Amino acid sequence: MTTRHPRVLCAALVVGLLTAAALPATSMAQTHQAEVGAPAPNFTLQAADGDEHSLADFEGQYVVLEWLNFGCPFVGKHYGSGNMQRLQDTYTEEGVVWLSIVSSAPGKQGYYPPDEMVEQKKKHAGNMTAILMDPDGEVGKTYGATVTPHMYVISPEGELLYRGGIDDKPTTDEADIKGATNYVRMALDAAMNGEEVRPKRAEPYGCTIKYASK
């Protein structure tokens, strides 16, 4: 029987741990309940301002779901540059409902008590319809949301049209926004013009969602 030196075993363990840590975020918390081309799962959540919203309330309107964590540098890229707020403003003015969902657990990055979250919305000049609190992560896991920002577009008939990254530049550099292909804008523009949404899926990028520990 071959005996391996303790240092060799230790090195192998370190390599294994690093490999596991490097797995793409999309391998985590995925479900098959939110499939493109199928009805988007309904949910009901309380907003930071105290109002309650159900996805079903917005039947007949386009809906964007944005998974949000103001402490994430990838989210900071889009809010610091004003990119996310401009998207929100452009499409909410056209009747699109924009729901930003916080699935961070209490005590973890991205979570603020509701009154503080209202102040964060003001601080970041958010133009979303509402910030919805999902502290137990149930809605995030139902949708297979893995990172912030993870984006979804839903049709007026309730069909999930797009899920994935906001664009094709997976960096924290604001300079990369210029010239990026914005998949959310493409999906909304195509759908609202009666055209097929392409792409329907794209690799999401950002900070891993800080779900509650099991």
GROMACS .gro file of C-alpha atoms in nm:
model
  214
    1MET     CA    1   0.000   0.000   0.000
    2THR     CA    2   0.135   0.346  -0.092
    3THR     CA    3   0.173   0.594   0.195
    4ARG     CA    4   0.141   0.962   0.104
    5HIS     CA    5   0.352   1.219   0.285
    6PRO     CA    6   0.149   1.454   0.512
    7ARG     CA    7   0.266   1.758   0.312
    8VAL     CA    8   0.137   1.600  -0.009
    9LEU     CA    9  -0.198   1.530   0.154
   10CYS     CA   10  -0.215   1.888   0.283
   11ALA     CA   11  -0.135   2.032  -0.061
   12ALA     CA   12  -0.401   1.815  -0.221
   13LEU     CA   13  -0.656   1.935   0.034
   14VAL     CA   14  -0.572   2.301  -0.034
   15VAL     CA   15  -0.604   2.251  -0.410
   16GLY     CA   16  -0.938   2.081  -0.359
   17LEU     CA   17  -1.070   2.364  -0.144
   18LEU     CA   18  -0.955   2.627  -0.393
   19THR     CA   19  -1.116   2.438  -0.677
   20ALA     CA   20  -1.445   2.420  -0.490
   21ALA     CA   21  -1.431   2.793  -0.411
   22ALA     CA   22  -1.376   2.870  -0.778
   23LEU     CA   23  -1.691   2.695  -0.898
   24PRO     CA   24  -1.916   2.933  -1.092
   25ALA     CA   25  -2.192   3.097  -0.891
   26THR     CA   26  -2.452   2.955  -1.125
   27SER     CA   27  -2.394   2.610  -0.977
   28MET     CA   28  -2.537   2.729  -0.645
   29ALA     CA   29  -2.899   2.760  -0.532
   30GLN     CA   30  -3.036   2.673  -0.874
   31THR     CA   31  -3.389   2.548  -0.920
   32HIS     CA   32  -3.605   2.456  -1.216
   33GLN     CA   33  -3.903   2.662  -1.099
   34ALA     CA   34  -3.814   2.970  -1.303
   35GLU     CA   35  -3.758   2.853  -1.658
   36VAL     CA   36  -3.748   3.080  -1.960
   37GLY     CA   37  -4.060   3.028  -2.168
   38ALA     CA   38  -4.263   2.910  -1.868
   39PRO     CA   39  -4.484   3.105  -1.625
   40ALA     CA   40  -4.278   3.299  -1.372
   41PRO     CA   41  -4.345   3.168  -1.020
   42ASN     CA   42  -4.576   3.394  -0.822
   43PHE     CA   43  -4.459   3.538  -0.491
   44THR     CA   44  -4.563   3.787  -0.228
   45LEU     CA   45  -4.308   4.000  -0.042
   46GLN     CA   46  -4.314   4.306   0.179
   47ALA     CA   47  -4.142   4.614   0.046
   48ALA     CA   48  -3.898   4.819   0.250
   49ASP     CA   49  -4.162   5.093   0.276
   50GLY     CA   50  -4.410   4.849   0.431
   51ASP     CA   51  -4.632   4.783   0.130
   52GLU     CA   52  -4.693   4.424   0.020
   53HIS     CA   53  -4.653   4.323  -0.344
   54SER     CA   54  -4.737   4.004  -0.530
   55LEU     CA   55  -4.612   3.932  -0.879
   56ALA     CA   56  -4.971   3.851  -0.973
   57ASP     CA   57  -5.067   4.212  -0.894
   58PHE     CA   58  -4.881   4.322  -1.207
   59GLU     CA   59  -5.057   4.101  -1.461
   60GLY     CA   60  -5.074   4.290  -1.790
   61GLN     CA   61  -4.743   4.471  -1.733
   62TYR     CA   62  -4.381   4.391  -1.806
   63VAL     CA   63  -4.188   4.320  -1.488
   64VAL     CA   64  -3.813   4.330  -1.425
   65LEU     CA   65  -3.670   4.149  -1.124
   66GLU     CA   66  -3.330   4.271  -1.008
   67TRP     CA   67  -3.149   4.093  -0.725
   68LEU     CA   68  -2.993   4.369  -0.518
   69ASN     CA   69  -2.707   4.412  -0.270
   70PHE     CA   70  -2.588   4.770  -0.228
   71GLY     CA   71  -2.266   4.642  -0.067
   72CYS     CA   72  -2.163   4.447  -0.375
   73PRO     CA   73  -1.903   4.616  -0.602
   74PHE     CA   74  -2.068   4.471  -0.913
   75VAL     CA   75  -2.394   4.637  -0.808
   76GLY     CA   76  -2.191   4.948  -0.721
   77LYS     CA   77  -2.062   4.958  -1.077
   78HIS     CA   78  -2.413   5.000  -1.214
   79TYR     CA   79  -2.545   5.233  -0.942
   80GLY     CA   80  -2.228   5.440  -0.907
   81SER     CA   81  -2.234   5.514  -1.279
   82GLY     CA   82  -2.609   5.578  -1.283
   83ASN     CA   83  -2.657   5.296  -1.534
   84MET     CA   84  -2.910   5.102  -1.327
   85GLN     CA   85  -3.108   5.412  -1.233
   86ARG     CA   86  -3.130   5.520  -1.597
   87LEU     CA   87  -3.262   5.179  -1.697
   88GLN     CA   88  -3.515   5.190  -1.416
   89ASP     CA   89  -3.629   5.539  -1.508
   90THR     CA   90  -3.649   5.469  -1.882
   91TYR     CA   91  -3.865   5.161  -1.850
   92THR     CA   92  -4.082   5.250  -1.550
   93GLU     CA   93  -4.183   5.560  -1.749
   94GLU     CA   94  -4.301   5.318  -2.017
   95GLY     CA   95  -4.512   5.126  -1.765
   96VAL     CA   96  -4.263   4.853  -1.673
   97VAL     CA   97  -4.269   4.741  -1.309
   98TRP     CA   98  -3.917   4.717  -1.162
   99LEU     CA   99  -3.885   4.509  -0.846
  100SER     CA  100  -3.547   4.500  -0.673
  101ILE     CA  101  -3.528   4.197  -0.442
  102VAL     CA  102  -3.293   4.170  -0.145
  103SER     CA  103  -3.235   3.804  -0.051
  104SER     CA  104  -2.947   3.877   0.187
  105ALA     CA  105  -3.012   3.730   0.531
  106PRO     CA  106  -3.016   3.957   0.839
  107GLY     CA  107  -2.662   4.019   0.957
  108LYS     CA  108  -2.511   3.953   0.615
  109GLN     CA  109  -2.384   4.192   0.347
  110GLY     CA  110  -2.664   4.364   0.160
  111TYR     CA  111  -2.927   4.334   0.431
  112TYR     CA  112  -3.063   4.647   0.598
  113PRO     CA  113  -3.369   4.673   0.821
  114PRO     CA  114  -3.661   4.808   0.617
  115ASP     CA  115  -3.634   5.169   0.738
  116GLU     CA  116  -3.260   5.173   0.662
  117MET     CA  117  -3.325   5.015   0.321
  118VAL     CA  118  -3.558   5.305   0.240
  119GLU     CA  119  -3.269   5.539   0.318
  120GLN     CA  120  -3.034   5.330   0.101
  121LYS     CA  121  -3.279   5.367  -0.188
  122LYS     CA  122  -3.268   5.746  -0.144
  123LYS     CA  123  -2.889   5.745  -0.106
  124HIS     CA  124  -2.846   5.556  -0.433
  125ALA     CA  125  -3.122   5.752  -0.610
  126GLY     CA  126  -3.300   5.431  -0.699
  127ASN     CA  127  -3.584   5.455  -0.949
  128MET     CA  128  -3.718   5.104  -0.894
  129THR     CA  129  -4.088   5.051  -0.832
  130ALA     CA  130  -4.012   4.886  -0.499
  131ILE     CA  131  -3.738   4.717  -0.298
  132LEU     CA  132  -3.873   4.385  -0.175
  133MET     CA  133  -3.735   4.210   0.132
  134ASP     CA  134  -3.668   3.834   0.104
  135PRO     CA  135  -3.467   3.768   0.423
  136ASP     CA  136  -3.530   3.393   0.428
  137GLY     CA  137  -3.422   3.368   0.064
  138GLU     CA  138  -3.726   3.168  -0.041
  139VAL     CA  139  -3.805   3.376  -0.350
  140GLY     CA  140  -3.440   3.403  -0.451
  141LYS     CA  141  -3.396   3.027  -0.435
  142THR     CA  142  -3.724   2.968  -0.620
  143TYR     CA  143  -3.591   3.180  -0.905
  144GLY     CA  144  -3.244   3.028  -0.889
  145ALA     CA  145  -3.091   3.370  -0.824
  146THR     CA  146  -2.723   3.328  -0.745
  147VAL     CA  147  -2.559   3.669  -0.769
  148THR     CA  148  -2.622   4.042  -0.750
  149PRO     CA  149  -2.726   4.172  -0.988
  150HIS     CA  150  -2.917   3.872  -1.131
  151MET     CA  151  -3.180   3.995  -1.377
  152TYR     CA  152  -3.515   3.858  -1.498
  153VAL     CA  153  -3.771   3.994  -1.745
  154ILE     CA  154  -4.135   3.882  -1.732
  155SER     CA  155  -4.403   3.942  -1.996
  156PRO     CA  156  -4.748   4.092  -1.932
  157GLU     CA  157  -4.882   3.736  -1.961
  158GLY     CA  158  -4.651   3.621  -1.682
  159GLU     CA  159  -4.400   3.435  -1.901
  160LEU     CA  160  -4.034   3.449  -1.808
  161LEU     CA  161  -3.865   3.600  -2.113
  162TYR     CA  162  -3.508   3.645  -1.992
  163ARG     CA  163  -3.283   3.544  -1.702
  164GLY     CA  164  -2.914   3.613  -1.655
  165GLY     CA  165  -2.657   3.889  -1.633
  166ILE     CA  166  -2.733   4.254  -1.692
  167ASP     CA  167  -2.475   4.270  -1.971
  168ASP     CA  168  -2.173   4.101  -2.127
  169LYS     CA  169  -1.900   4.279  -1.925
  170PRO     CA  170  -1.849   4.082  -1.601
  171THR     CA  171  -1.630   4.341  -1.426
  172THR     CA  172  -1.660   4.605  -1.153
  173ASP     CA  173  -1.517   4.877  -1.379
  174GLU     CA  174  -1.768   5.151  -1.462
  175ALA     CA  175  -1.576   5.225  -1.782
  176ASP     CA  176  -1.685   4.888  -1.916
  177ILE     CA  177  -2.052   4.993  -1.922
  178LYS     CA  178  -1.991   5.198  -2.234
  179GLY     CA  179  -2.003   4.961  -2.526
  180ALA     CA  180  -2.147   4.673  -2.323
  181THR     CA  181  -2.437   4.474  -2.463
  182ASN     CA  182  -2.717   4.529  -2.212
  183TYR     CA  183  -2.929   4.216  -2.218
  184VAL     CA  184  -3.211   4.362  -2.008
  185ARG     CA  185  -3.255   4.655  -2.243
  186MET     CA  186  -3.243   4.420  -2.542
  187ALA     CA  187  -3.505   4.189  -2.391
  188LEU     CA  188  -3.745   4.468  -2.305
  189ASP     CA  189  -3.706   4.649  -2.636
  190ALA     CA  190  -3.755   4.330  -2.837
  191ALA     CA  191  -4.057   4.213  -2.639
  192MET     CA  192  -4.224   4.553  -2.638
  193ASN     CA  193  -4.181   4.570  -3.016
  194GLY     CA  194  -4.335   4.228  -3.069
  195GLU     CA  195  -4.002   4.064  -3.151
  196GLU     CA  196  -3.842   3.749  -3.014
  197VAL     CA  197  -3.615   3.801  -2.715
  198ARG     CA  198  -3.255   3.704  -2.791
  199PRO     CA  199  -3.065   3.596  -2.598
  200LYS     CA  200  -3.311   3.442  -2.354
  201ARG     CA  201  -3.036   3.346  -2.112
  202ALA     CA  202  -2.691   3.480  -2.033
  203GLU     CA  203  -2.434   3.398  -1.770
  204PRO     CA  204  -2.502   3.607  -1.459
  205TYR     CA  205  -2.213   3.776  -1.282
  206GLY     CA  206  -2.167   3.955  -0.952
  207CYS     CA  207  -2.142   3.886  -0.580
  208THR     CA  208  -2.278   3.560  -0.449
  209ILE     CA  209  -2.612   3.619  -0.277
  210LYS     CA  210  -2.572   3.606   0.100
  211TYR     CA  211  -2.851   3.359   0.174
  212ALA     CA  212  -2.938   3.252   0.528
  213SER     CA  213  -2.740   2.953   0.649
  214LYS     CA  214  -2.930   2.627   0.653
   0.00000   0.00000   0.00000
